[in-house]
PDB file of C-alpha atoms in Angstrom:
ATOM      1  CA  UNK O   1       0.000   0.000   0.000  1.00  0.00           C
ATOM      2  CA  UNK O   2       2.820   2.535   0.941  1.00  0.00           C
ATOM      3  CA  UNK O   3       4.693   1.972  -2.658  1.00  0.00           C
ATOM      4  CA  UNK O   4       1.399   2.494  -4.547  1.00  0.00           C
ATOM      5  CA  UNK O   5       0.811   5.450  -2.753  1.00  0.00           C
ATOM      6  CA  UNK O   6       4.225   6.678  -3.256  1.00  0.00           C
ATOM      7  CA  UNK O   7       3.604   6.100  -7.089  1.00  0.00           C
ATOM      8  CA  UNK O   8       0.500   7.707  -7.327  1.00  0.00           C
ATOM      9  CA  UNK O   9       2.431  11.236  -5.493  1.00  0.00           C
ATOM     10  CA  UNK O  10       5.063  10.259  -7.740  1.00  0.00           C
ATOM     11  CA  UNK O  11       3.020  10.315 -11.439  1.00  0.00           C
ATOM     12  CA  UNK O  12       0.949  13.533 -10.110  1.00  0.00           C
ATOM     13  CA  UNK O  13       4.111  15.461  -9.281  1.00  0.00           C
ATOM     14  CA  UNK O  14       5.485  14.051 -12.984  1.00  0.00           C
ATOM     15  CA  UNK O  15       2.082  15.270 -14.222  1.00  0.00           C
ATOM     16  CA  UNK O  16       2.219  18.664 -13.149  1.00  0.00           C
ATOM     17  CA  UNK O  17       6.028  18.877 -13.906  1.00  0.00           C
ATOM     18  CA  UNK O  18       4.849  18.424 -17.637  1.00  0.00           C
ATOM     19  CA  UNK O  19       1.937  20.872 -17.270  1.00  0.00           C
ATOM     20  CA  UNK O  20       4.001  23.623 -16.023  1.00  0.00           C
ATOM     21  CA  UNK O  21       7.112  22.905 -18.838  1.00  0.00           C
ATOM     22  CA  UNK O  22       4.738  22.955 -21.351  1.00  0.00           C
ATOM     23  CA  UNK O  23       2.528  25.960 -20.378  1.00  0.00           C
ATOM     24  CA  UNK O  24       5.966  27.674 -19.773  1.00  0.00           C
ATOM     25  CA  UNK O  25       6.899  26.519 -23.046  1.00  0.00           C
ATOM     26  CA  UNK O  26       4.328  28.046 -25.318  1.00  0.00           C
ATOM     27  CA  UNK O  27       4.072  31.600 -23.531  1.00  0.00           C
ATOM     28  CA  UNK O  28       4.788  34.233 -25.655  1.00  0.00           C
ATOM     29  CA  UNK O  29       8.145  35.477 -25.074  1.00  0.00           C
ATOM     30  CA  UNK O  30       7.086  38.575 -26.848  1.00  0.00           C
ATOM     31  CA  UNK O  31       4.978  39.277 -24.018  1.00  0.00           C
ATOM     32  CA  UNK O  32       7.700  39.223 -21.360  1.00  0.00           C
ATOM     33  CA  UNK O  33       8.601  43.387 -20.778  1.00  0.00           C
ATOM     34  CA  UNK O  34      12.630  43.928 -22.208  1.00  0.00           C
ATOM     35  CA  UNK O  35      14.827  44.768 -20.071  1.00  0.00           C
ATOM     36  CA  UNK O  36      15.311  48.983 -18.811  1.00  0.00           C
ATOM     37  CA  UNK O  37      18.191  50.420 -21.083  1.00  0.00           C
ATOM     38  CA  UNK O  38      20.738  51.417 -18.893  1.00  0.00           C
ATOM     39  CA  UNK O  39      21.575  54.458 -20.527  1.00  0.00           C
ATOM     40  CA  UNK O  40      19.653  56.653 -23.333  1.00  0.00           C
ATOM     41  CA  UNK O  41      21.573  56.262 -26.550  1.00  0.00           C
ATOM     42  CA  UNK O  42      22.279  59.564 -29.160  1.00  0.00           C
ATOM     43  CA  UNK O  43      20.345  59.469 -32.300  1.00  0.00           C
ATOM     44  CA  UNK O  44      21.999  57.830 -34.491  1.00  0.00           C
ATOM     45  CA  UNK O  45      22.907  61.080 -36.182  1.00  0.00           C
ATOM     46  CA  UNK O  46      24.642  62.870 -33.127  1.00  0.00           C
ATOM     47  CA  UNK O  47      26.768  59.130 -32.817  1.00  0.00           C
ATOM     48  CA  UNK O  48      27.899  59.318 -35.974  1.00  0.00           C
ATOM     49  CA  UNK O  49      29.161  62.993 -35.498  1.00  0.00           C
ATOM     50  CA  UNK O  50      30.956  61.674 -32.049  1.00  0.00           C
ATOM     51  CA  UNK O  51      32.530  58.941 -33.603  1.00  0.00           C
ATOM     52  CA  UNK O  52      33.857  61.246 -36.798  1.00  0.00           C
ATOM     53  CA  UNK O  53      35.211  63.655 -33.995  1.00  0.00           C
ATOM     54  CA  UNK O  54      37.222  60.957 -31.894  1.00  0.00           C
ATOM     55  CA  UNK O  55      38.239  59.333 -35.017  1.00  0.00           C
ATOM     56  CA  UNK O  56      39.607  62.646 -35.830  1.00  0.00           C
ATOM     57  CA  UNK O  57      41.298  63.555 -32.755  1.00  0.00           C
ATOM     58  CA  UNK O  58      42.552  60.142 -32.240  1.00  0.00           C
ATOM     59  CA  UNK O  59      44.130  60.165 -36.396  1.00  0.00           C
ATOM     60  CA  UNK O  60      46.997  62.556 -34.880  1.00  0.00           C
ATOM     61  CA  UNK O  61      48.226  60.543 -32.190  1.00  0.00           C
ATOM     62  CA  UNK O  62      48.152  57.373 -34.702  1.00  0.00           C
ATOM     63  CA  UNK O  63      49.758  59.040 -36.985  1.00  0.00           C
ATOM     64  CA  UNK O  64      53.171  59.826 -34.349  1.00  0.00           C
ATOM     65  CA  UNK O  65      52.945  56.221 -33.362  1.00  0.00           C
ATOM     66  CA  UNK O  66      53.524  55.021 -36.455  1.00  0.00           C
ATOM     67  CA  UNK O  67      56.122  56.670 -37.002  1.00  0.00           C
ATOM     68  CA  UNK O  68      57.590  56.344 -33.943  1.00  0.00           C
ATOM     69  CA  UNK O  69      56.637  52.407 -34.596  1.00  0.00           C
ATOM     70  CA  UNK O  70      58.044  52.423 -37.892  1.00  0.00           C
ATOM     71  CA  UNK O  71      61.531  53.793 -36.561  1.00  0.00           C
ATOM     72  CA  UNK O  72      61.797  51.779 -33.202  1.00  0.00           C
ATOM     73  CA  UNK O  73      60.777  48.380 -35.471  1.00  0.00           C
ATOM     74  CA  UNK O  74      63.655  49.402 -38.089  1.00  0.00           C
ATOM     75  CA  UNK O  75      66.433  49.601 -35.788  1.00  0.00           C
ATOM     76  CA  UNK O  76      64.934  46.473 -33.438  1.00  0.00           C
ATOM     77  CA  UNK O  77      65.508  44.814 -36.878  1.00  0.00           C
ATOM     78  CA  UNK O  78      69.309  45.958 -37.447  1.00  0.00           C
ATOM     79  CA  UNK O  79      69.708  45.476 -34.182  1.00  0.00           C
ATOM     80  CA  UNK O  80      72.715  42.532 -33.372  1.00  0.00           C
ATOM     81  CA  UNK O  81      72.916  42.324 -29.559  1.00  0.00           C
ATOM     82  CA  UNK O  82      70.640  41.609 -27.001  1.00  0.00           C
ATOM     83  CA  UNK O  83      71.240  45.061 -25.256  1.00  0.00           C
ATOM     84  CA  UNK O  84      70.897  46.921 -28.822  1.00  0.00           C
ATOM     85  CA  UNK O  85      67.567  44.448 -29.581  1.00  0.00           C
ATOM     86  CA  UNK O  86      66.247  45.859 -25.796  1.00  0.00           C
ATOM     87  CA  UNK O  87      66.792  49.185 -26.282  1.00  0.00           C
ATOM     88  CA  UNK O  88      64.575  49.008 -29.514  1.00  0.00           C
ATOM     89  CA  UNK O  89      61.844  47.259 -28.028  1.00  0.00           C
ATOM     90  CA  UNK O  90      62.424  49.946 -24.745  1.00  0.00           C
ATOM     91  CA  UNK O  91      61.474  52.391 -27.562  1.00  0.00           C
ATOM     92  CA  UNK O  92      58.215  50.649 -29.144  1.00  0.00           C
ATOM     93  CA  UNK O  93      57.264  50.100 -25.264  1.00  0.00           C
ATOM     94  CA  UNK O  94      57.474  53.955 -24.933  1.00  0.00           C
ATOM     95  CA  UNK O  95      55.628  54.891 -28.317  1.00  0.00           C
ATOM     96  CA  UNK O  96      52.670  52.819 -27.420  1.00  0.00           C
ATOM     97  CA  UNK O  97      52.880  54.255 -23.791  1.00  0.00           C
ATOM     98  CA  UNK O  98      52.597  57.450 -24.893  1.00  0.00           C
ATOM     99  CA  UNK O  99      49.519  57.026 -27.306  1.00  0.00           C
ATOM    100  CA  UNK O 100      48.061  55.352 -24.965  1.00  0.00           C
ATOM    101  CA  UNK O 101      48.396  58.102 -22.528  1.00  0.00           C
ATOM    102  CA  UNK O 102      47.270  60.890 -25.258  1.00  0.00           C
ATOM    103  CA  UNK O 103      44.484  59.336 -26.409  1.00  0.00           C
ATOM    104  CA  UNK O 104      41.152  61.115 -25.496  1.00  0.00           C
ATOM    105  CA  UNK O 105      39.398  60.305 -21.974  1.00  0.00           C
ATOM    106  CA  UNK O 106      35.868  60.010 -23.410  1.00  0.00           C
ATOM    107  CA  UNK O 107      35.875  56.904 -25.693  1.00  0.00           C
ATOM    108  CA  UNK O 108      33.293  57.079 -28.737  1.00  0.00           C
ATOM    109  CA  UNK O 109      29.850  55.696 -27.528  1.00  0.00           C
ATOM    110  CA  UNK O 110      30.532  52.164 -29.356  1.00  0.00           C
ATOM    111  CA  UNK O 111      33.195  51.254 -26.884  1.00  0.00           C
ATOM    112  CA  UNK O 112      36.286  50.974 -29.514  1.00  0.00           C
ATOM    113  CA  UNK O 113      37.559  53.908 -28.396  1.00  0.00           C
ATOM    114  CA  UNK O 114      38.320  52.029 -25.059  1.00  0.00           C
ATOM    115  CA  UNK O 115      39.345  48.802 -27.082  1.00  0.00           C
ATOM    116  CA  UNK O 116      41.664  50.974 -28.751  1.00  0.00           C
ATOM    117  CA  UNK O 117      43.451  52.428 -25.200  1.00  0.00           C
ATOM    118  CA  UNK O 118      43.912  48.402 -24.207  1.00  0.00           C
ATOM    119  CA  UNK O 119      44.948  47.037 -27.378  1.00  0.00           C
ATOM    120  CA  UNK O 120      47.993  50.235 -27.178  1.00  0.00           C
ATOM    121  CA  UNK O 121      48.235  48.304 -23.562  1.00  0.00           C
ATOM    122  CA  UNK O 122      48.770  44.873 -24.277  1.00  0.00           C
ATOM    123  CA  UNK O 123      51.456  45.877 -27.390  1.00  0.00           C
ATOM    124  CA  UNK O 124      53.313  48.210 -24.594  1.00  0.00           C
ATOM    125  CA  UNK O 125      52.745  44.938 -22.222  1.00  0.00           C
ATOM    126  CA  UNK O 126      54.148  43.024 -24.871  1.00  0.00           C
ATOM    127  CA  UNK O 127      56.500  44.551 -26.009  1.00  0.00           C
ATOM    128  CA  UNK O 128      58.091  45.225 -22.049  1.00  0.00           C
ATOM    129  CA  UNK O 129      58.203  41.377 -22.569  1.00  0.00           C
ATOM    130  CA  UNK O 130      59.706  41.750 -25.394  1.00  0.00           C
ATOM    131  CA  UNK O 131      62.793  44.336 -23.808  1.00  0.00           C
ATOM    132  CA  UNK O 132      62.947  41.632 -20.688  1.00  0.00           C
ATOM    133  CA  UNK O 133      63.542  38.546 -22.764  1.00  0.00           C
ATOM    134  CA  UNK O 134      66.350  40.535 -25.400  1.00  0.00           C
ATOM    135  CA  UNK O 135      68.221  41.326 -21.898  1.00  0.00           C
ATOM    136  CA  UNK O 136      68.128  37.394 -19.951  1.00  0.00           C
ATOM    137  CA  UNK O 137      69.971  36.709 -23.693  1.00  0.00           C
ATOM    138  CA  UNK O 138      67.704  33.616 -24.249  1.00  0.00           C
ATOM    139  CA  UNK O 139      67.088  33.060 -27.758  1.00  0.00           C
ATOM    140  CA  UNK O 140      63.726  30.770 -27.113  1.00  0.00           C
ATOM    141  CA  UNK O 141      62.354  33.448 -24.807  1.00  0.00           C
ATOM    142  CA  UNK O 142      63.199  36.177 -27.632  1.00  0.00           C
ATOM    143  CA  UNK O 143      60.920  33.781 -30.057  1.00  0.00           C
ATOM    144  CA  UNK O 144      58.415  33.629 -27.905  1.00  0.00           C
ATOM    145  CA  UNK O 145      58.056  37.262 -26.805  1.00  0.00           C
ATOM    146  CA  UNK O 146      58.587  38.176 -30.279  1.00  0.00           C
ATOM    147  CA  UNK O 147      55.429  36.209 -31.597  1.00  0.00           C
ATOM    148  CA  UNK O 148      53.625  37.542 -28.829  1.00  0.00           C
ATOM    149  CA  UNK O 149      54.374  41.356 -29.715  1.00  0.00           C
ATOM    150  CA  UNK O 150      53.714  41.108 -33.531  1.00  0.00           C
ATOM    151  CA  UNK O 151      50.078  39.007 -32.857  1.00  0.00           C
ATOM    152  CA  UNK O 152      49.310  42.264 -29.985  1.00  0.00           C
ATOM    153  CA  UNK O 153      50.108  44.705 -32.596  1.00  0.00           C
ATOM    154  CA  UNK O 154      48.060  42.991 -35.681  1.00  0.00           C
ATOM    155  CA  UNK O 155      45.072  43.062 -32.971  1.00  0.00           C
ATOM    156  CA  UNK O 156      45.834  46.772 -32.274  1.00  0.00           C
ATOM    157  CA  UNK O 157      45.696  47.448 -35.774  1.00  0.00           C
ATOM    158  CA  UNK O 158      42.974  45.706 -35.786  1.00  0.00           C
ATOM    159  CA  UNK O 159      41.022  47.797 -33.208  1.00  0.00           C
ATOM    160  CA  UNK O 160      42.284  50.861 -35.442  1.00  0.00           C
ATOM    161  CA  UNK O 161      40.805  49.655 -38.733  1.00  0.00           C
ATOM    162  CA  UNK O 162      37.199  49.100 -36.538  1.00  0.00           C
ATOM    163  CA  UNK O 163      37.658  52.280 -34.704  1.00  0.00           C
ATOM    164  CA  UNK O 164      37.943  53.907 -38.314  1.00  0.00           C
ATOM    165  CA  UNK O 165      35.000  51.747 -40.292  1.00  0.00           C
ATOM    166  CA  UNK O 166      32.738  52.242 -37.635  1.00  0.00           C
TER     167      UNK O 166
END
C-alpha cells in the first residue's frame, strides 16, 4: 500500500512537472517586458558625429605612433645584440605608452575607443616582454616574446581599422 501510494504522489508530481514545462513553453516570449536600457543612446545622427570627432582627434596621435613604430621596429631589426635588440623594443614600449596616454578620456559611444586604449596596452605589455627577454639573452624566450608582440600589434591594428570603419 505505501509503494502504490508513493507512485500515485510520484506520477501527479510528474504530471504537473509536464503541465508547467509545457505551459511555460508556449508563452509568448514577446509578451515578457525587455529589459530597462541602462543608458539613453544619441540618435543615431549625433553618434555618428561623435565617432567622426574621436576618429579625428585620435588620427593625430596614430599618426606619431607610427612613425615612432616604424623607426623603433627598423632599428629592433638591425639590431645585433641583445642590449641593442632591448633598447629598440624599450622604444616601441614607450611609443605605445605614450599614445596610450594621449588618447582622449571620453571613448566614442561604441566602446572601440576604449578597445583601442587596451589594445595600445597589451602591445606596450608586450613589447616590455619583449625588452625583458632581449636582456636574460635567451634566444627561445626572444621567439616567444617576439610572436607575442607582432600578434598584440596585428590586434591593435585591428582595433584601429574598426575604430575607423565604424
Amino acid at each position: 500500500l505505501r509503494s502504490r501510494s508513493a507512485l500515485v504522489v510520484a506520477l501527479v508530481a510528474l504530471m504537473a512537472s509536464a503541465v508547467g514545462g509545457f505551459t511555460l513553453g508556449r508563452s509568448d516570449p514577446s509578451a515578457v517586458a525587455p529589459p530597462a536600457p541602462t543608458r539613453a543612446q544619441p540618435p543615431p545622427e549625433t553618434a555618428e558625429l561623435e565617432q567622426a570627432e574621436y576618429v579625428r582627434s585620435v588620427s593625430r596621435v596614430i599618426d606619431r605612433l607610427s612613425a615612432r613604430r616604424t623607426a623603433a621596429r627598423s632599428k629592433l631589426r638591425r639590431a645585433q645584440r641583445p642590449e641593442q635588440q632591448a633598447e629598440a623594443a624599450r622604444a616601441l614600449v614607450r611609443a605605445y605608452a605614450d599614445a596610450r596616454r594621449q588618447l582622449s578620456a571620453e571613448p566614442p559611444p561604441s566602446g572601440a575607443g576604449a578597445q583601442l586604449r587596451d589594445q595600445l596596452r597589451s602591445a606596450e605589455r608586450a613589447h616590455r616582454r619583449l625588452a625583458a627577454a632581449a636582456n636574460s639573452d635567451n634566444p627561445r624566450a626572444w621567439r616567444a616574446a617576439s610572436k607575442a608582440a607582432v600578434e598584440h600589434e596585428r590586434s591593435f591594428e585591428r582595433s584601429l581599422r574598426t575604430l575607423t570603419t565604424a
